[in-house]
PDB file of C-alpha atoms and ligand atoms in Angstrom:
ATOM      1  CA  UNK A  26       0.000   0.000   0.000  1.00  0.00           C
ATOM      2  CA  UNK A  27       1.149   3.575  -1.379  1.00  0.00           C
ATOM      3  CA  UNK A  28       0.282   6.292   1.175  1.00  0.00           C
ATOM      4  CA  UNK A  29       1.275   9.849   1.433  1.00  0.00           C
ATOM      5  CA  UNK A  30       3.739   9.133   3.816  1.00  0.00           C
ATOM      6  CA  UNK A  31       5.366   6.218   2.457  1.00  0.00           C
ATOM      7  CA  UNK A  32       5.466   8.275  -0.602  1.00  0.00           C
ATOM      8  CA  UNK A  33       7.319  11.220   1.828  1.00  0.00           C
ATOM      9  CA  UNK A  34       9.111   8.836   3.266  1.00  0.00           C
ATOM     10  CA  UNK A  35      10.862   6.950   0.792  1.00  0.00           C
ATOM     11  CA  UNK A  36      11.270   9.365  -1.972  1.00  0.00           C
ATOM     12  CA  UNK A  37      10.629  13.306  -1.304  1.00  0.00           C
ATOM     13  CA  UNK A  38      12.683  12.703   2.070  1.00  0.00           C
ATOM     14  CA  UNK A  39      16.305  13.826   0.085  1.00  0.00           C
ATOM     15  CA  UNK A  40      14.858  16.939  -1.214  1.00  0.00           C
ATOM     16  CA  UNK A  41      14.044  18.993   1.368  1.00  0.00           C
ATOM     17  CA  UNK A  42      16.563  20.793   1.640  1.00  0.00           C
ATOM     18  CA  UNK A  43      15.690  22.972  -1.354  1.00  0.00           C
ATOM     19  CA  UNK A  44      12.309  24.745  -3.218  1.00  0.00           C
ATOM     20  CA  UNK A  45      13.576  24.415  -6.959  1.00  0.00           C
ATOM     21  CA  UNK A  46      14.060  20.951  -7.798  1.00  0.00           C
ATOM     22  CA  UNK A  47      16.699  19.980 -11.129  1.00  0.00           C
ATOM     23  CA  UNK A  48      15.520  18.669 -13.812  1.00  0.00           C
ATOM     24  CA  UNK A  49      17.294  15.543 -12.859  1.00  0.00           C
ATOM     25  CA  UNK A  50      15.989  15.307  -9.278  1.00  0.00           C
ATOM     26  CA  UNK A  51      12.403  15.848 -10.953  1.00  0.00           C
ATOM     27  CA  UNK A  52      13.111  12.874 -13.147  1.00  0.00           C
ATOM     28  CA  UNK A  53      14.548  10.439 -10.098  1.00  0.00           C
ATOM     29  CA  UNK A  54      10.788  11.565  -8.591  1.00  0.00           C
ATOM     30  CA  UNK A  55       9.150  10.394 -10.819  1.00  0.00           C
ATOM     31  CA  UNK A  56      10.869   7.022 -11.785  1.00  0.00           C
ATOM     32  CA  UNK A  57      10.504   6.171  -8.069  1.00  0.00           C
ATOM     33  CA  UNK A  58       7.040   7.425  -7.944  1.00  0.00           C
ATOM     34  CA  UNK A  59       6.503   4.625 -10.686  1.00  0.00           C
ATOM     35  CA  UNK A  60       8.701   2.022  -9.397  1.00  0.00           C
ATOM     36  CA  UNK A  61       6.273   2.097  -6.173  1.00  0.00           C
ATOM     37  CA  UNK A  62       3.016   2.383  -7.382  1.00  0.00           C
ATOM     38  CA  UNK A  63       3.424   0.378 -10.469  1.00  0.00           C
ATOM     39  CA  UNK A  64       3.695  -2.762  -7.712  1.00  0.00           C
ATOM     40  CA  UNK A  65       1.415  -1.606  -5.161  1.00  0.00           C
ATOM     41  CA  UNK A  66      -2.177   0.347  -4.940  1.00  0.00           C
ATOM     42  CA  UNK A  67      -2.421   4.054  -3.216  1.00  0.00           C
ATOM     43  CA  UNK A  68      -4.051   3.716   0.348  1.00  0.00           C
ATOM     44  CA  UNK A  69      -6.538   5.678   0.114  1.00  0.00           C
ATOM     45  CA  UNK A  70      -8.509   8.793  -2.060  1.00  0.00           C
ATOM     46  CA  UNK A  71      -6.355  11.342  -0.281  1.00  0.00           C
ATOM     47  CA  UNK A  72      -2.762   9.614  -1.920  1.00  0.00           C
ATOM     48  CA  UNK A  73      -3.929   9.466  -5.132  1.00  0.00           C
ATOM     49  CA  UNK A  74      -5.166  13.388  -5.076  1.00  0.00           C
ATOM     50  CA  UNK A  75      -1.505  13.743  -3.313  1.00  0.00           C
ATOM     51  CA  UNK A  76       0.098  12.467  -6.551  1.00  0.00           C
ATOM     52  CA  UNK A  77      -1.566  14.886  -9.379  1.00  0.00           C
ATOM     53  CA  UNK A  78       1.065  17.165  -8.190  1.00  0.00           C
ATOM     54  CA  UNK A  79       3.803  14.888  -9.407  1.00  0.00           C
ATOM     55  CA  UNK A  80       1.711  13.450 -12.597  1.00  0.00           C
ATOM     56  CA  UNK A  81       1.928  14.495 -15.781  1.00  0.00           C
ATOM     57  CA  UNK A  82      -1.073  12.659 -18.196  1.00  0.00           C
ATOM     58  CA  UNK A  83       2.195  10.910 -19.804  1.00  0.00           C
ATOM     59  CA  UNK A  84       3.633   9.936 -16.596  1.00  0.00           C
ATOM     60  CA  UNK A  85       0.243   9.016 -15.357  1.00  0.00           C
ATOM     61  CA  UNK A  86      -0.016   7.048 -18.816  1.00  0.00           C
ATOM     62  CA  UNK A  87       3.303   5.212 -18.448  1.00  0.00           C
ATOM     63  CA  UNK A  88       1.895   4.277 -14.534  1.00  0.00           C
ATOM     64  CA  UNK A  89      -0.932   2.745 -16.394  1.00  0.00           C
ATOM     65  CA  UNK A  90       1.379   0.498 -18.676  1.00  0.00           C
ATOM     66  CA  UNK A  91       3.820  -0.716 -16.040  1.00  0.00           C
ATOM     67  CA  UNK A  92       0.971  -1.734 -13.843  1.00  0.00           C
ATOM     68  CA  UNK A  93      -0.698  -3.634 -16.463  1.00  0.00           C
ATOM     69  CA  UNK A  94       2.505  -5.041 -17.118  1.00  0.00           C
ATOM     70  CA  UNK A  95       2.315  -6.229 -13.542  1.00  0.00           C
ATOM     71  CA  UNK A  96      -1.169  -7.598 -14.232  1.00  0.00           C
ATOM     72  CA  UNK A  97      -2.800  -5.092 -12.337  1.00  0.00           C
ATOM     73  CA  UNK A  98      -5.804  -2.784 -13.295  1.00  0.00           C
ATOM     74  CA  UNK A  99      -4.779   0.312 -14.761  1.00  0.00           C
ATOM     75  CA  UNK A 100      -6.338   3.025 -12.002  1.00  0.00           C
ATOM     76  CA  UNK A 101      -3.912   3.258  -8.857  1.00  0.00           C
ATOM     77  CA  UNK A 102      -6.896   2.625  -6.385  1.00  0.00           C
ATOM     78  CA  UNK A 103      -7.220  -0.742  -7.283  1.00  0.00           C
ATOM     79  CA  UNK A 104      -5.964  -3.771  -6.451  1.00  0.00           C
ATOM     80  CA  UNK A 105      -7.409  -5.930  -8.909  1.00  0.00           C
ATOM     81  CA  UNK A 106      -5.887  -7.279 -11.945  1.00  0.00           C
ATOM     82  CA  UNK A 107      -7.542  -6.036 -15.488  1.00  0.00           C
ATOM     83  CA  UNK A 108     -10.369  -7.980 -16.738  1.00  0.00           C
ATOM     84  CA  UNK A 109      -8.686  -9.627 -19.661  1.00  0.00           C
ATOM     85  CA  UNK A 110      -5.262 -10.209 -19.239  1.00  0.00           C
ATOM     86  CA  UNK A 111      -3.298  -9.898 -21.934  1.00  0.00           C
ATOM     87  CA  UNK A 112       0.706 -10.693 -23.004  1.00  0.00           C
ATOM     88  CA  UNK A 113       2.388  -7.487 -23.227  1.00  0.00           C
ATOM     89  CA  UNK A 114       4.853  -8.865 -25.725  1.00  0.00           C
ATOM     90  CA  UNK A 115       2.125 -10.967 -28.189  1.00  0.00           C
ATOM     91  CA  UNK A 116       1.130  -7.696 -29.734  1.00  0.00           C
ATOM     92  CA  UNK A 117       3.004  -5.210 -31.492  1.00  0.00           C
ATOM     93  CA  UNK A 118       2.171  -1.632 -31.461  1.00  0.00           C
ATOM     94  CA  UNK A 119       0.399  -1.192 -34.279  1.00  0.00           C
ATOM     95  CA  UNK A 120      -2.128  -4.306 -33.688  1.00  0.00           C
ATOM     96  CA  UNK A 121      -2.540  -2.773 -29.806  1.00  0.00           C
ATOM     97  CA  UNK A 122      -3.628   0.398 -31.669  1.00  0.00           C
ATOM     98  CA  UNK A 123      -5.994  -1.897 -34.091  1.00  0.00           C
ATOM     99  CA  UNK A 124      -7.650  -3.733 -30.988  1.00  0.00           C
ATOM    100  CA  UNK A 125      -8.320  -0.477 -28.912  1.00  0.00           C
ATOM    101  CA  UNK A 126      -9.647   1.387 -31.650  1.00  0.00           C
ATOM    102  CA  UNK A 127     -11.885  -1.308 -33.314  1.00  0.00           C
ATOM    103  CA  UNK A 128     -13.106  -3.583 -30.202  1.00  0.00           C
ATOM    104  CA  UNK A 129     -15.597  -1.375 -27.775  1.00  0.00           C
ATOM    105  CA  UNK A 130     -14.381  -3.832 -24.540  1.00  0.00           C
ATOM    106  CA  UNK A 131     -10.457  -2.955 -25.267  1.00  0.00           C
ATOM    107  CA  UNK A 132     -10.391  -1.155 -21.784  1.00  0.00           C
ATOM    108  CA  UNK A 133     -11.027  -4.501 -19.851  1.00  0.00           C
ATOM    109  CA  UNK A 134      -7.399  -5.665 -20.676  1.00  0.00           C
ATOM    110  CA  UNK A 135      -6.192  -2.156 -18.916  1.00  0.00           C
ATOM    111  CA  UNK A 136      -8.851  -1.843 -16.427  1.00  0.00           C
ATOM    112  CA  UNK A 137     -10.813  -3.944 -13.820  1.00  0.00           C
ATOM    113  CA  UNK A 138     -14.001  -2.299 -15.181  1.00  0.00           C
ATOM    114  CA  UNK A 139     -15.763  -0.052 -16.744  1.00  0.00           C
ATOM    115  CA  UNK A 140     -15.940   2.240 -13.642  1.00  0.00           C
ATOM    116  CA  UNK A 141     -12.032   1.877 -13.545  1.00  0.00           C
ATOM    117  CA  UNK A 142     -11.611   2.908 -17.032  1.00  0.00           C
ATOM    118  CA  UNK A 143     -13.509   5.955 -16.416  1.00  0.00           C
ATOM    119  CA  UNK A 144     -12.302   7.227 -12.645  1.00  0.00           C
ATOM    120  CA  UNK A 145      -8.637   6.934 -14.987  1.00  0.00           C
ATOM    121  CA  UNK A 146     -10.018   9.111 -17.561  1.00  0.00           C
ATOM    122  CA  UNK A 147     -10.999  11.651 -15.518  1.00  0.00           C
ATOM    123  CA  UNK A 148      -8.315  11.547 -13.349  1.00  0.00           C
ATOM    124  CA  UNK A 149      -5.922  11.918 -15.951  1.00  0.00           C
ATOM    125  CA  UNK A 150      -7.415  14.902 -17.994  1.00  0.00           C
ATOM    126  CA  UNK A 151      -7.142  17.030 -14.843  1.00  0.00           C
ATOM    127  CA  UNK A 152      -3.203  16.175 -14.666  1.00  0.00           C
ATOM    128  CA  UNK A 153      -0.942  19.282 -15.597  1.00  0.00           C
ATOM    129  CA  UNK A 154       1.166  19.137 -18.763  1.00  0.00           C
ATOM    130  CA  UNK A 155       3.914  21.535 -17.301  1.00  0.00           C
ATOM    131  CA  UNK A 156       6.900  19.532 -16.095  1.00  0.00           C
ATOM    132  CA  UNK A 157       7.645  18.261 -12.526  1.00  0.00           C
ATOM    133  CA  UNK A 158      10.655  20.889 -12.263  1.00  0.00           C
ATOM    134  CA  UNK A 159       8.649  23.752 -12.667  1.00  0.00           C
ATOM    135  CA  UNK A 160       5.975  22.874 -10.473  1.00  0.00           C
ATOM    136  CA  UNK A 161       8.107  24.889  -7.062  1.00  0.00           C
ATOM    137  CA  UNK A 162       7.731  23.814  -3.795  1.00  0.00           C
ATOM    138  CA  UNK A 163       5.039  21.285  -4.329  1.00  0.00           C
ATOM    139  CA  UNK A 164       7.503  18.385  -3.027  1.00  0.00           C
ATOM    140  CA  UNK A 165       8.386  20.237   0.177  1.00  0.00           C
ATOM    141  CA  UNK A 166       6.462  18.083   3.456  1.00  0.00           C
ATOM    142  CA  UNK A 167       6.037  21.958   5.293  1.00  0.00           C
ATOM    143  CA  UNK A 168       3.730  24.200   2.923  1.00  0.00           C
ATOM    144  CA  UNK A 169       3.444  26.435   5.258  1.00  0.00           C
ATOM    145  CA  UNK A 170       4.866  28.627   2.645  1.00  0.00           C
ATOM    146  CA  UNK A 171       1.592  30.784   0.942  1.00  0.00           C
ATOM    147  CA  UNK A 172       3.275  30.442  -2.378  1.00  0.00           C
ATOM    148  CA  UNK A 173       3.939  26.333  -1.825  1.00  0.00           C
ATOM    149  CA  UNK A 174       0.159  26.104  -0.759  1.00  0.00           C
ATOM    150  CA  UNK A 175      -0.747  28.342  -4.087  1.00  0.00           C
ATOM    151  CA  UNK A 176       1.182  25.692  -6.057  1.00  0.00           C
ATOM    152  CA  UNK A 177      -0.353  22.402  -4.451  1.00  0.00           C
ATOM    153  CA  UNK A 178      -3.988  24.034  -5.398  1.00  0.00           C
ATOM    154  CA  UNK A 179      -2.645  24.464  -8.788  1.00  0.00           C
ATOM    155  CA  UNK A 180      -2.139  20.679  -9.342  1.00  0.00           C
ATOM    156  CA  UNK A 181      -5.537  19.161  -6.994  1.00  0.00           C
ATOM    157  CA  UNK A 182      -7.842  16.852  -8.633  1.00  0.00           C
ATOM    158  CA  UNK A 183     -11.062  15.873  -7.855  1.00  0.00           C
ATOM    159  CA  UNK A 184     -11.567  12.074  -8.206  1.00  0.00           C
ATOM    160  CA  UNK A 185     -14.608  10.453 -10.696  1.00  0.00           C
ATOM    161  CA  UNK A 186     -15.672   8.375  -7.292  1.00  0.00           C
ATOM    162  CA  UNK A 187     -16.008  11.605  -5.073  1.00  0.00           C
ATOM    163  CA  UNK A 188     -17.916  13.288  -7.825  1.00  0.00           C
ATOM    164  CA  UNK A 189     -20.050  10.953  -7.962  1.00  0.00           C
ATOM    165  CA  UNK A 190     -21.025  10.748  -4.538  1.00  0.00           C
ATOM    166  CA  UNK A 191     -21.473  14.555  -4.336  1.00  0.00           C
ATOM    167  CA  UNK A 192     -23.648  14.617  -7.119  1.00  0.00           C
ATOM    168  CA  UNK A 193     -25.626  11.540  -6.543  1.00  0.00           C
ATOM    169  CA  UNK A 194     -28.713  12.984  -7.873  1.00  0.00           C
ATOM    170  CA  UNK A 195     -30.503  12.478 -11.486  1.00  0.00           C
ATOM    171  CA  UNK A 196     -30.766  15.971 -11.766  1.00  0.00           C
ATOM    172  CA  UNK A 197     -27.004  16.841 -12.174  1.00  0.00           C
ATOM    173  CA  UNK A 198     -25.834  13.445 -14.456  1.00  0.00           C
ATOM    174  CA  UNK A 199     -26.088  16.259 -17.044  1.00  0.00           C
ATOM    175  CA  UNK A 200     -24.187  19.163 -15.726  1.00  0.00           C
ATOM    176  CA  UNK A 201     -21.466  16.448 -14.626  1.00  0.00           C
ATOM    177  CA  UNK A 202     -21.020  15.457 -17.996  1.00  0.00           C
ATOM    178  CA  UNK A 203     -20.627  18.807 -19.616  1.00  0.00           C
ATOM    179  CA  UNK A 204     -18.324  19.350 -17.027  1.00  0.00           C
ATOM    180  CA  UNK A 205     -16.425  16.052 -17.920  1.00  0.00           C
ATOM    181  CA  UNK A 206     -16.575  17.186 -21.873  1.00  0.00           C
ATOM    182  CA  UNK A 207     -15.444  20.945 -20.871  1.00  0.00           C
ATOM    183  CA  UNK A 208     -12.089  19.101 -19.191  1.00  0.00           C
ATOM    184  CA  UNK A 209     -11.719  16.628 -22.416  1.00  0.00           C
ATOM    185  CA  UNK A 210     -12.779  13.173 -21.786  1.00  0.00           C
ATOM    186  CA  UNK A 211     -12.602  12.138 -25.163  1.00  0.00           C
ATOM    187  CA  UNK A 212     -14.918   9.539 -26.524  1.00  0.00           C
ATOM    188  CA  UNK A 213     -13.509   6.086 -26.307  1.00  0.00           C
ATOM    189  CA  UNK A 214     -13.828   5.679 -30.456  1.00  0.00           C
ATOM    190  CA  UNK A 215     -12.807   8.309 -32.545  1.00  0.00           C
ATOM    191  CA  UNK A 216     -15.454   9.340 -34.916  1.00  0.00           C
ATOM    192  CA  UNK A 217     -18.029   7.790 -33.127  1.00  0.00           C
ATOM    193  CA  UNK A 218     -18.783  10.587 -30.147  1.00  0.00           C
ATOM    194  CA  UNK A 219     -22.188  10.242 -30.481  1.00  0.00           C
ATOM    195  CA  UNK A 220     -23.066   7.093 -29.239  1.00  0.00           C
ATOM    196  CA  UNK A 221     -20.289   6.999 -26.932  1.00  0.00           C
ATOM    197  CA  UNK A 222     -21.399  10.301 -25.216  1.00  0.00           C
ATOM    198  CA  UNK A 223     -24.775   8.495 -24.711  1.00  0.00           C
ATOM    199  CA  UNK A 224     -22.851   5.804 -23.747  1.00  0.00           C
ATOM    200  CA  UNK A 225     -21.030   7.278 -21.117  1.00  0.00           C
ATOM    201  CA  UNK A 226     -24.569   8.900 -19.891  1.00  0.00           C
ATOM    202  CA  UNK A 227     -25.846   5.728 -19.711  1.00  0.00           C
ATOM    203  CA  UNK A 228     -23.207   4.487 -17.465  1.00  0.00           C
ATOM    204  CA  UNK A 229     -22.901   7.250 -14.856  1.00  0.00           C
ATOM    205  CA  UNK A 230     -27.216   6.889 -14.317  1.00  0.00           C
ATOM    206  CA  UNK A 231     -26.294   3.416 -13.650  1.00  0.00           C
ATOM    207  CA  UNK A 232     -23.703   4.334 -11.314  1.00  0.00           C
ATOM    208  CA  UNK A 233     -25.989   6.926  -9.471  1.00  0.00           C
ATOM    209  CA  UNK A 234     -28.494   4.672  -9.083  1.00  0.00           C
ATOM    210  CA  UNK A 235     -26.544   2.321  -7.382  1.00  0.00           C
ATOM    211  CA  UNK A 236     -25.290   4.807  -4.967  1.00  0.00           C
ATOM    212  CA  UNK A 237     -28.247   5.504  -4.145  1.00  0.00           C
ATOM    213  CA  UNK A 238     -29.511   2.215  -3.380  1.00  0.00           C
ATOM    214  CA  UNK A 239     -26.690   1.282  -1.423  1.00  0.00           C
ATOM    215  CA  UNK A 240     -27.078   4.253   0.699  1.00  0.00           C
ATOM    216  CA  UNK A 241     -27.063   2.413   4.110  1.00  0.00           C
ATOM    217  CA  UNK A 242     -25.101  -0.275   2.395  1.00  0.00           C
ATOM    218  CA  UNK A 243     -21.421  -0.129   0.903  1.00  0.00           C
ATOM    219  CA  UNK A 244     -22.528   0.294  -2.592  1.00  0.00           C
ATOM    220  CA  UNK A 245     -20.751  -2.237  -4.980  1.00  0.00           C
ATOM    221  CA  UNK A 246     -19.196   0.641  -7.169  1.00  0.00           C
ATOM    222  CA  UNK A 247     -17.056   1.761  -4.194  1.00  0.00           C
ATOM    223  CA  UNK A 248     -16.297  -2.079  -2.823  1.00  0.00           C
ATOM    224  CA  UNK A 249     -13.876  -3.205  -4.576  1.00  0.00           C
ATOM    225  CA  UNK A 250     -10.586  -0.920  -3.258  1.00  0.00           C
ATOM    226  CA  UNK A 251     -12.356  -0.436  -0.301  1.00  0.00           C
ATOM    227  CA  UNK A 252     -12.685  -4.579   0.775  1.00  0.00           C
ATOM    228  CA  UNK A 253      -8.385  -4.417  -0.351  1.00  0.00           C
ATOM    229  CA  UNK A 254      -7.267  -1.514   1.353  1.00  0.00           C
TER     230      UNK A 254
HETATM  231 ZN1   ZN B 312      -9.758  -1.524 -11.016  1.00  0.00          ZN
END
């Protein structure tokens, strides 16, 4: 298990001496951030929101592959392995490419589920495309600092899961997905938005519906990570 501290523990612990990290200390970061997470699951919601500070959606995306590599569902919550799995080394690029664009279940050899695949996406379209270096102060454990706390606001996410459960109401499935379209989920087939807009709609009232039933029970959406953690 990945938690903020283990994460503060065993790799931001040599640099805190200093605000600006180097470019080369940014990349040590975030090969360790990798090496630990691409064998083991985050804690809890709080590590993986932690993280987007460090994440960049092709760091995020590289996560993904190594833990699928390790046979383990793409989203960092999880402990499960994906639905299908599948030998890295059977397929070459190109066919990989063929297969996810042409077969509407290609996600369940990255993800657990459905729900997985999603909570990734929208994880990863809130991640910040300016490089770990540049991001000042957010490694420091004190952010005391008004500037530092500026920073760590700067690179916060929101995750699909908590969203959910603050807008577990009919009434705002459609205000959560234009807000999903406004940050650029992008429809899982290209030239077929449509459908998989409805798609996607027809997912999340699914979702909020079980939430809602399971109100004094755990629903089933959230018991997965929960029962491993
Ligand atoms: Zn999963």
């Amino acid at each position: 298990m990945t938690s903020i501290q283990s994460v503060q523990e065993t790799v931001l612990k040599p640099y805190q001496q200093h605000k600006q990290l180097s470019v080369r200390e940014a990349e040590l970061i975030s090969l360790e951030l990798i090496g630990i997470l691409c064998d083991s699951n985050c804690q809890d919601e709080a590590t993986l929101q932690y993280l987007s500070r460090f994440f960049t959606p092709q760091l995020y995306q590289d996560l993904i592959d190594e833990r699928n590599l390790n046979k383990r569902c793409g989203y960092p919550l999880c402990g499960k392995a994906p639905e299908r799995i599948r030998d890295p080394f059977a397929v070459d690029d190109n066919t990989k490419k063929f297969l996810w664009e042409n077969n509407p279940y290609a996600y369940l050899s990255i993800y657990c589920s459905k729900f997985h695949f999603r909570c990734s996406q929208f994880y990863q379209v809130q991640l910040s495309d300016e490089s770990l270096f540049a991001r000042t102060g957010i490694h420091l454990f004190n952010q005391s600092d008004d500037n530092a706390k500026c920073s760590t606001e700067k690179y916060s996410s929101t995750l699909f899961e908590q969203l959910l459960r603050e807008k577990a109401s009919d009434d705002d499935v459609k205000s959560l997905i234009a807000g999903l379209k406004k940050l650029g989920i992008k429809s899982d087939k290209e030239g077929d938005a449509d459908d998989s807009d409805l798609q996607f709609e027809t997912d999340l009232s699914k979702w909020l519906s079980e939430i809602q039933l399971g109100e004094h029970e755990k629903p089933a959406v959230w018991g997965d990570y929960e029962k491993d953690s």
